[in-house]
Structures are given as C-alpha cells and as structure tokens.
Short mmCIF file of C-alpha atoms in Angstrom, two decimals:
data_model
loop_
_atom_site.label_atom_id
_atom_site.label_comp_id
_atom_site.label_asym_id
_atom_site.label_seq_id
_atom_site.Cartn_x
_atom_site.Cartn_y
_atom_site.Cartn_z
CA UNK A 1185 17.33 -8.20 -20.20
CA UNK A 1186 14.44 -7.21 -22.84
CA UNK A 1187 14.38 -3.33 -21.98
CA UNK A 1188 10.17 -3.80 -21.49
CA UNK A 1189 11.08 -5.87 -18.88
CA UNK A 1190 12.77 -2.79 -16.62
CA UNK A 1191 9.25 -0.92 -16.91
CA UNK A 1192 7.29 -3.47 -15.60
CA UNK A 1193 8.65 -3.56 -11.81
CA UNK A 1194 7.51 -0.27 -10.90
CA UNK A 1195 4.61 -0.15 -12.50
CA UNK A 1196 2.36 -2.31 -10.18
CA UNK A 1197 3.29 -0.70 -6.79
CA UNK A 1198 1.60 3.02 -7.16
CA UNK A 1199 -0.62 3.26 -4.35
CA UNK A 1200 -0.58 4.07 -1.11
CA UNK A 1201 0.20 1.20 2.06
CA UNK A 1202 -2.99 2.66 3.48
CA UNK A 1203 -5.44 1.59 0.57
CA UNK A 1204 -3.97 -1.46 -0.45
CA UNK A 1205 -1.63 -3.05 2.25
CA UNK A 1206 1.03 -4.23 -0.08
CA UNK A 1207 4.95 -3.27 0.19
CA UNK A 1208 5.69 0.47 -1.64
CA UNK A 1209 8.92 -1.13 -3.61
CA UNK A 1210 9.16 -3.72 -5.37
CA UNK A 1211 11.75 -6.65 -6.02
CA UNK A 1212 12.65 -5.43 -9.49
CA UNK A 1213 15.49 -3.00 -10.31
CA UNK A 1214 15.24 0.06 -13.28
CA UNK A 1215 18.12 0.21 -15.24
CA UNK A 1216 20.46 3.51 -15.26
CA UNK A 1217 18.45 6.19 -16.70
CA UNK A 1218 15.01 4.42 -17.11
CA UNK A 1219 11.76 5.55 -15.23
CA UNK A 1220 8.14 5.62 -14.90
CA UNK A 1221 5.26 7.75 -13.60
CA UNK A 1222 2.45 6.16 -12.80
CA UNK A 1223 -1.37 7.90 -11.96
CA UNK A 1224 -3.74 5.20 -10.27
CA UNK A 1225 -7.09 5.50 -9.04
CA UNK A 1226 -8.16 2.83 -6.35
CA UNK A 1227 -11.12 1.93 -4.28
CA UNK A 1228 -12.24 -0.10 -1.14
CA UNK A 1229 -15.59 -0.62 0.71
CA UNK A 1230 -15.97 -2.35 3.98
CA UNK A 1231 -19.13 -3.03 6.42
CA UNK A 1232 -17.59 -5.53 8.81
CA UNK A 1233 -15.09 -4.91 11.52
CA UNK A 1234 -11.58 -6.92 12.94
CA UNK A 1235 -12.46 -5.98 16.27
CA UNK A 1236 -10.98 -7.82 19.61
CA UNK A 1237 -11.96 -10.79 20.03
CA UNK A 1238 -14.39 -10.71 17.07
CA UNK A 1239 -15.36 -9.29 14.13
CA UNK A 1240 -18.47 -7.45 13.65
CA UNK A 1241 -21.16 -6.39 11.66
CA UNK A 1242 -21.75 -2.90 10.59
CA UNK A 1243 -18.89 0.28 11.27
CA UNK A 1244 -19.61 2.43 14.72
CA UNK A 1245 -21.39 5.62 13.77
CA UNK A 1246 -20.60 5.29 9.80
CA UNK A 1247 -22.36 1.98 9.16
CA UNK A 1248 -20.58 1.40 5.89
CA UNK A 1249 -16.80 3.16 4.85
CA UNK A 1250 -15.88 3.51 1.15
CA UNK A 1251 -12.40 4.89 0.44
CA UNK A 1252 -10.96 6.36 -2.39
CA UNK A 1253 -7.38 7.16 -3.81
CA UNK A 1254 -6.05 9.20 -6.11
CA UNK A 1255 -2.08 8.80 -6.67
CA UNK A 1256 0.88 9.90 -8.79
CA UNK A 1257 3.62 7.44 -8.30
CA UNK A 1258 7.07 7.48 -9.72
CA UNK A 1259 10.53 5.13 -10.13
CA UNK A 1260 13.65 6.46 -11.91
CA UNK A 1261 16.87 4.53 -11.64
CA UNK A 1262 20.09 6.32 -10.77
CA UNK A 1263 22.42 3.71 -11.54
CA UNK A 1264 21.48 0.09 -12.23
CA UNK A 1265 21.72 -1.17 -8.88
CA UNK A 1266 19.89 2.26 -6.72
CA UNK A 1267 16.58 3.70 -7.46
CA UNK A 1268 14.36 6.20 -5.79
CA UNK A 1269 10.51 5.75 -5.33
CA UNK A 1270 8.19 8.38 -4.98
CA UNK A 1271 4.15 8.58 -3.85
CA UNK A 1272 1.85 11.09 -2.90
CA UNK A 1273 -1.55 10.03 -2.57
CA UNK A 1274 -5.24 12.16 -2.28
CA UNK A 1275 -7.27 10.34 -0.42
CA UNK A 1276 -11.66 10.39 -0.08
CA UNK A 1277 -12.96 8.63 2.55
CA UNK A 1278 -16.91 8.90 3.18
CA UNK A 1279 -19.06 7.02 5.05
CA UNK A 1280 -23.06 6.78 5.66
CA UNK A 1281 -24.20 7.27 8.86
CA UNK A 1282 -27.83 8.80 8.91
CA UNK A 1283 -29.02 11.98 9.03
CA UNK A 1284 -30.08 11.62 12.23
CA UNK A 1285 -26.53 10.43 13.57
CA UNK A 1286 -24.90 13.23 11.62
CA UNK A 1287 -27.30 16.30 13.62
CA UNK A 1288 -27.17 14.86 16.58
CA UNK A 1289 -23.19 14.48 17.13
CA UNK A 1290 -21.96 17.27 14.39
CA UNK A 1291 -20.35 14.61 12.50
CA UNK A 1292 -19.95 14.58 8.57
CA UNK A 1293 -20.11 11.44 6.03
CA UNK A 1294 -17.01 12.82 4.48
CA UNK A 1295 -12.81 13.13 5.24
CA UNK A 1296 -10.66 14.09 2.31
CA UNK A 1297 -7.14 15.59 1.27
CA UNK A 1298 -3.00 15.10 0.50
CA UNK A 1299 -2.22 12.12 2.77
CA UNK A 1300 1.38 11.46 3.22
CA UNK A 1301 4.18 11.63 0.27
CA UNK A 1302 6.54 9.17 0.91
CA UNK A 1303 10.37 8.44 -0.86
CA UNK A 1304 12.04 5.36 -0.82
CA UNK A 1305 15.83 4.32 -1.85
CA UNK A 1306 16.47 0.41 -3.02
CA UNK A 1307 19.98 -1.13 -3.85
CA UNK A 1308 20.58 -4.03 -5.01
CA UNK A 1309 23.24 -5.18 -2.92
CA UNK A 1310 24.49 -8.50 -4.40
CA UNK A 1311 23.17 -10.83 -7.36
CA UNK A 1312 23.26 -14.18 -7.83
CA UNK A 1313 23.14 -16.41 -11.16
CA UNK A 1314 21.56 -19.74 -10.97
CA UNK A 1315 21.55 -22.43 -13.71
CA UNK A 1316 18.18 -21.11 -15.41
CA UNK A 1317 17.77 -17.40 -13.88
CA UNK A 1318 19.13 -15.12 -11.36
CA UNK A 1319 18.71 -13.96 -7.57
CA UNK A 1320 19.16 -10.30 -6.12
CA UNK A 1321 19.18 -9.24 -3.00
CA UNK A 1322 17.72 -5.53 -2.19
CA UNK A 1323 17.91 -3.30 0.64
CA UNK A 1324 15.22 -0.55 0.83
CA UNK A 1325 14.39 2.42 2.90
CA UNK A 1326 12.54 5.43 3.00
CA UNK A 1327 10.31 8.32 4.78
CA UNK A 1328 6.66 8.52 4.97
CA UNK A 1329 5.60 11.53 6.32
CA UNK A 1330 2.34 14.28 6.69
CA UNK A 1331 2.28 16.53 3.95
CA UNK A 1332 -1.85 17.42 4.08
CA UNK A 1333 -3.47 18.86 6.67
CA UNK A 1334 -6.50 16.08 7.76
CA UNK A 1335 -6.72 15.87 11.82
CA UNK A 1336 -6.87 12.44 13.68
CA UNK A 1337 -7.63 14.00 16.94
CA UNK A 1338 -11.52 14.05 16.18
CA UNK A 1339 -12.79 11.29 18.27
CA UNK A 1340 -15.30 8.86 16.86
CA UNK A 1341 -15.37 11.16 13.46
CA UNK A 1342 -11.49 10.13 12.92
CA UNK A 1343 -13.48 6.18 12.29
CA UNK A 1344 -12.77 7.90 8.41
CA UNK A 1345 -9.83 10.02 8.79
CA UNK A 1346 -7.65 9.87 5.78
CA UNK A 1347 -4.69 8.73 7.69
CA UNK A 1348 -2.89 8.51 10.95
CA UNK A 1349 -0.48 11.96 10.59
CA UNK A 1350 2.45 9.30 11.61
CA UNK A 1351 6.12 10.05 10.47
CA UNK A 1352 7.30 6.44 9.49
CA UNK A 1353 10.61 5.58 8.77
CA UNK A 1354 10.95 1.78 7.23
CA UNK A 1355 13.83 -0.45 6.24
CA UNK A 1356 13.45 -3.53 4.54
CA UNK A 1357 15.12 -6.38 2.96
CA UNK A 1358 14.59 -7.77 -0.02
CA UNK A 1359 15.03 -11.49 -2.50
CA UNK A 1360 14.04 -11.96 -5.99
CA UNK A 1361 14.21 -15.23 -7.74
CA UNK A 1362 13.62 -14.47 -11.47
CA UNK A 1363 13.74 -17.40 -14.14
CA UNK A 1364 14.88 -17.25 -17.11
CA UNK A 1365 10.89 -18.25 -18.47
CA UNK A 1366 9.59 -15.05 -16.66
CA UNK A 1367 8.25 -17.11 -13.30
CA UNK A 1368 9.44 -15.18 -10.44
CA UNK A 1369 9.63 -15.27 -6.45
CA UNK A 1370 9.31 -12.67 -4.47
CA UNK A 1371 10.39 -12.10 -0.07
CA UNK A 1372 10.31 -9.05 2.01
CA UNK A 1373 11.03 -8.50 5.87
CA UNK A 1374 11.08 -4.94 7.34
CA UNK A 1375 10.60 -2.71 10.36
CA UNK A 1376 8.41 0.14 10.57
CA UNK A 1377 9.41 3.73 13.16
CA UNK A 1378 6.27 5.03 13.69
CA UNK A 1379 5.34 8.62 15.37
CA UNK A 1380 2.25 10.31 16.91
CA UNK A 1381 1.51 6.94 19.09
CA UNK A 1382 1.57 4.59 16.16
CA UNK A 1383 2.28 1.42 16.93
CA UNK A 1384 6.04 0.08 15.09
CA UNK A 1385 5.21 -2.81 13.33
CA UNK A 1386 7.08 -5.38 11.34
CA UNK A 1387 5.98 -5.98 7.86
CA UNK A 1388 6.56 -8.93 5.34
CA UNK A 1389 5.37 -9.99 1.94
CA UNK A 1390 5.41 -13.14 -0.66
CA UNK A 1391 4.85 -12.66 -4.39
CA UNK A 1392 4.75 -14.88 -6.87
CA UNK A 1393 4.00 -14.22 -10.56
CA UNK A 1394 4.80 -13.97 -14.04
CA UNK A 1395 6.85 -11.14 -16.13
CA UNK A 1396 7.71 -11.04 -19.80
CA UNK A 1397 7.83 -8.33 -22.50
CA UNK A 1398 3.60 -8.74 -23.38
CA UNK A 1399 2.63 -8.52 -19.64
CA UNK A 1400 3.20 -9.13 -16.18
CA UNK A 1401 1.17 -10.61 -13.39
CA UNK A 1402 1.18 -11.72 -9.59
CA UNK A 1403 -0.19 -12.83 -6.57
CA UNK A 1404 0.65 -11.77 -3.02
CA UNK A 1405 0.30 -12.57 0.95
CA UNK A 1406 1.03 -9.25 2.67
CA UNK A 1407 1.49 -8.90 6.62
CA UNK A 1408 1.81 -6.26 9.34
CA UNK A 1409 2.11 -7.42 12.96
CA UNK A 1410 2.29 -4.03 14.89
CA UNK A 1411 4.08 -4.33 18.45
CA UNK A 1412 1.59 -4.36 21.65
CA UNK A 1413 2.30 -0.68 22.41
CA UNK A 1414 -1.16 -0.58 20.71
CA UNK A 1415 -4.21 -0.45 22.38
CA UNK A 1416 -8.32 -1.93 20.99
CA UNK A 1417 -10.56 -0.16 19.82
CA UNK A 1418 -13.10 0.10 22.71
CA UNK A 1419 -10.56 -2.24 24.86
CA UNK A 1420 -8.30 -1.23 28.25
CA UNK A 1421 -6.20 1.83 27.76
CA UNK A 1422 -8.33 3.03 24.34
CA UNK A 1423 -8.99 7.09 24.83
CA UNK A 1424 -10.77 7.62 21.19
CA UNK A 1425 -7.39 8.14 19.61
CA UNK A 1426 -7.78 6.00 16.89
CA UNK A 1427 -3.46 6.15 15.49
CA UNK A 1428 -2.94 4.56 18.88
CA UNK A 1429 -4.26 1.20 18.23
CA UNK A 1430 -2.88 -2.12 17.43
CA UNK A 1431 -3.17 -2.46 13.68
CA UNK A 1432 -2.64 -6.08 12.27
CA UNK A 1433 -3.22 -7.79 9.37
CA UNK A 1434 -2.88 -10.40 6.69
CA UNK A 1435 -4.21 -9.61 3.05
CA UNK A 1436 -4.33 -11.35 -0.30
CA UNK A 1437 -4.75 -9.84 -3.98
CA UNK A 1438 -3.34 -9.58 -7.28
CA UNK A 1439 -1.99 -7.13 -9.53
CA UNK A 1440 -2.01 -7.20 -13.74
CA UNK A 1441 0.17 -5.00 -16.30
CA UNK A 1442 -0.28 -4.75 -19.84
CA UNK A 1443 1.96 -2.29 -21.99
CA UNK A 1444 -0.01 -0.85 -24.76
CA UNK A 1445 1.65 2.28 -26.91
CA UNK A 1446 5.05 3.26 -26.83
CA UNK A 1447 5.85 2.95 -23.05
CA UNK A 1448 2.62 3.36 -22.28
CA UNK A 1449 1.40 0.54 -20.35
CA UNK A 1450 -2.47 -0.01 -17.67
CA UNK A 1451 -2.69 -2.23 -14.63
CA UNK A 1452 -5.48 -3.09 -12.24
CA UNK A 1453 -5.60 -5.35 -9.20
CA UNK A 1454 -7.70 -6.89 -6.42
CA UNK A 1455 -7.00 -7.03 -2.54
CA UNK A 1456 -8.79 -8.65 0.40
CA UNK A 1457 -8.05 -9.04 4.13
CA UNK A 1458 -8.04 -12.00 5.52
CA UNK A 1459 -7.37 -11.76 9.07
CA UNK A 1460 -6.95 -8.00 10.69
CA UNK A 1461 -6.90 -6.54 14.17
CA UNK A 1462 -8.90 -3.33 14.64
CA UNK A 1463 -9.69 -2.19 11.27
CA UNK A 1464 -11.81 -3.07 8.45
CA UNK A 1465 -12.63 -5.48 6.58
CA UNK A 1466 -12.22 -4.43 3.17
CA UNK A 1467 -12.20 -5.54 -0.31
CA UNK A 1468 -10.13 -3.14 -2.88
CA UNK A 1469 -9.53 -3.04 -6.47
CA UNK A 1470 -7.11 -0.20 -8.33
CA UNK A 1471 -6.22 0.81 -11.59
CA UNK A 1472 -3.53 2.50 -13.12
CA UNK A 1473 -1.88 4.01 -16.56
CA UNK A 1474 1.42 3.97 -16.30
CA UNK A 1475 4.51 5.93 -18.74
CA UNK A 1476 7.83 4.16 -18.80
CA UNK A 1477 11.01 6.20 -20.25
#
C-alpha cells in the first residue's frame, strides 16, 4: 500500500458529529506508527426548521442560526490493525434575533466554548482479498463526553446552545471495499448511549469515493434515527429542555483531500440535510490542513 495512501483516511473526518453529521472514524486503517493531526475550521447557517409535522420558516426567537467550529483532530495507529481517534471541538453559535427580542427576554445572539472531546478505538477485525482489491471489516468505539462548561438548561436561549452536555458512548461496525484502482465502498451501523435525557439513537452511513496517492474524494448518505424516548419541540411532553427531543436525520455532502508539502495535505467539504426531525435545516461547508507522520 503506497504509504500516502495511510494519511488520507483520517484526514477527512476532523469535525465534530454536531456540525457536520457524518461518522467520527472512518473505514480506513493507519499503519503501525503513522499519524495525523488535523485543525479544521467549519461553518453552517440555517433559517428553516424540521419541525413535527412540518418544516418551517424562520428559527423561534433567533430568526436565523449560524454555527461555527473550531477543531483539532488526531489519528495515530498503534499497531496496523487498532487506532485511536481523538477530537475536541470549540464551538460559536450566534444567532439574530432583534434588539427588541433580546431586552425584552434577557436573551443574547451569542453561545460559545469547549464542546465535548471525544476518543474512539477501531480494529480491524478480519480482511478479506478479492480478485481486484480487498475488504476489512472494523469494529469501533469510543466516549464522547462534556469537557466545557456551556448550560442547556436555559430554556428558549438553549435554541443555540453549543451542545447537549450528553455523555455518549457509541459502538459501531464497520466494511470497506477498496479496489485495487482507488474506487472504494464504504458501510457503517452503530448504537448510540446517550445521558442527560438524550434520546439513544442508531446511526448509519454509505460512502463512496475515490483514494490514490494525488488525492482523495467522496460522497456520503449519513443517518440518525433516535429512539421515541424523545419528545417535539413544542409537541406533548416538551418542557423547554431542548437535549430531550427526538433528533433525526438524513444528510448528504462531500469531502476533498489534496496532499501538498511533505505530509502536509488541505481538505474541504459540503453537507446538507435532507430530511430531519426537530432541528435545522442547515447547509455546512469545512476546511481543514492536515499533518501526516
């Protein structure tokens, strides 16, 4: 395997679940000894609501949400077949309700802070050689958990909190197809554990794409279907705790990687959701610079 090849896995996966809905591992493996750290910057606006039974125009209170990320994400591979995964995100999220709105309810336009760091293990369990390329199957799991110190408990303001202060613990299990030309398929299934009256949801994702020495590119179908412990927003049972509520969704999007100098390598990417279930309806791009050693 061309040894450009081993820093290309990792380095399209560096932000957070929050901003860009996508799986936090990928299907690729680093070899013994190889890593990467990756800083990314991404950004997503949204005016329009998934609310039940319909979506709708305009955000309550905020009118328009724009959210930002800032994230240092690493890989390093222990042996060839088990590598950790690191994130820890900063997160901006403002919004622009009026003046008016802002006086008369003591709300600001602005959340920000530390999210949640999250670590993630991956094994590659078993491979398989077909008559032009190879299948492996991967088992992944990891932590996500509160390291900052943003509240969720803040009623209508928490419409931008940063996150949802959930501990989640997710397995999931994963099949890569990679040919021999660079073409390559990509399945995941898992389970989310979620804390602080998060919904546990089961996530999946499809990726196809395209990875050689020069670049790498893909496209993707990500899905969460959380479990109807979830309440609406605004529906029976709904309190103003905004963490309780049923999140679902199905997004689309693409991802790019270019090396450039000496294991230095940039990516960028687009996202959009398709379908959702109380949340918003928001278009994302991200960029990244990436070191592979």
């Amino acid at each position: 395997m061309n040894v450009n090849l081993r820093f290309l896995a990792g380095a399209l996966f560096m932000l957070p679940v929050m901003m860009i809905a996508q799986s936090p591992v990928s299907g690729f493996m680093k070899a013994k000894g190889y890593g990467s750290i990756t800083a990314s910057f991404s950004s997503e606006k949204y005016d329009e609501v998934f609310l039940v039974p319909t979506k709708v125009d305009g955000v309550p209170v905020f009118n328009e949400v724009q959210t930002t990320s800032y994230s240092l994400y690493a890989e390093y591979g222990i042996s060839d077949n088990f590598n950790l995964v690191f994130n820890l995100p900063y997160i901006k999220s403002e919004g622009e309700a009026t003046p008016e709105t802002l006086a008369n309810n003591g709300f600001e336009n602005e959340r920000k802070g530390v999210q949640d760091v999250s670590l993630y293990g991956k094994y590659r369990f078993a491979s398989k050689a077909t008559p032009n390329g190879m299948i492996n199957f991967i088992a992944a799991a990891g932590i996500e958990t509160p390291l900052g110190d943003y509240r969720v408990d803040e009623e209508l303001q928490s419409i931008i909190a940063i996150g949802n202060r959930s501990t989640d613990i997710t397995g999931l299990a994963i099949a890569t197809y990679k040919h021999n030309g660079g073409f390559f398929a990509t399945g995941q299934i898992g389970y989310s554990l979620r804390s602080n009256s998060v919904p546990n949801a089961l996530l999946s994702e499809v990726k196809l794409g395209y990875a050689a020495s020069k670049f790498y590119l893909d496209a993707y179908v990500a899905n969460q279907l959380s479990d109807d412990s979830g309440v609406d927003i605004l529906g029976e049972g709904f309190t103003g705790f905004f963490p309780a509520t049923r999140v679902n969704y199905t997004r689309i999007g693409f991802n790019a990687y270019v090396p450039v100098y000496k294991g230095i390598g940039v990516s960028g990417g687009y996202s959009n959701y398709i379908e959702g279930r109380n949340l918003g309806d928001a278009d994302g791009f991200n960029w990244g610079v990436t070191y592979s050693f």
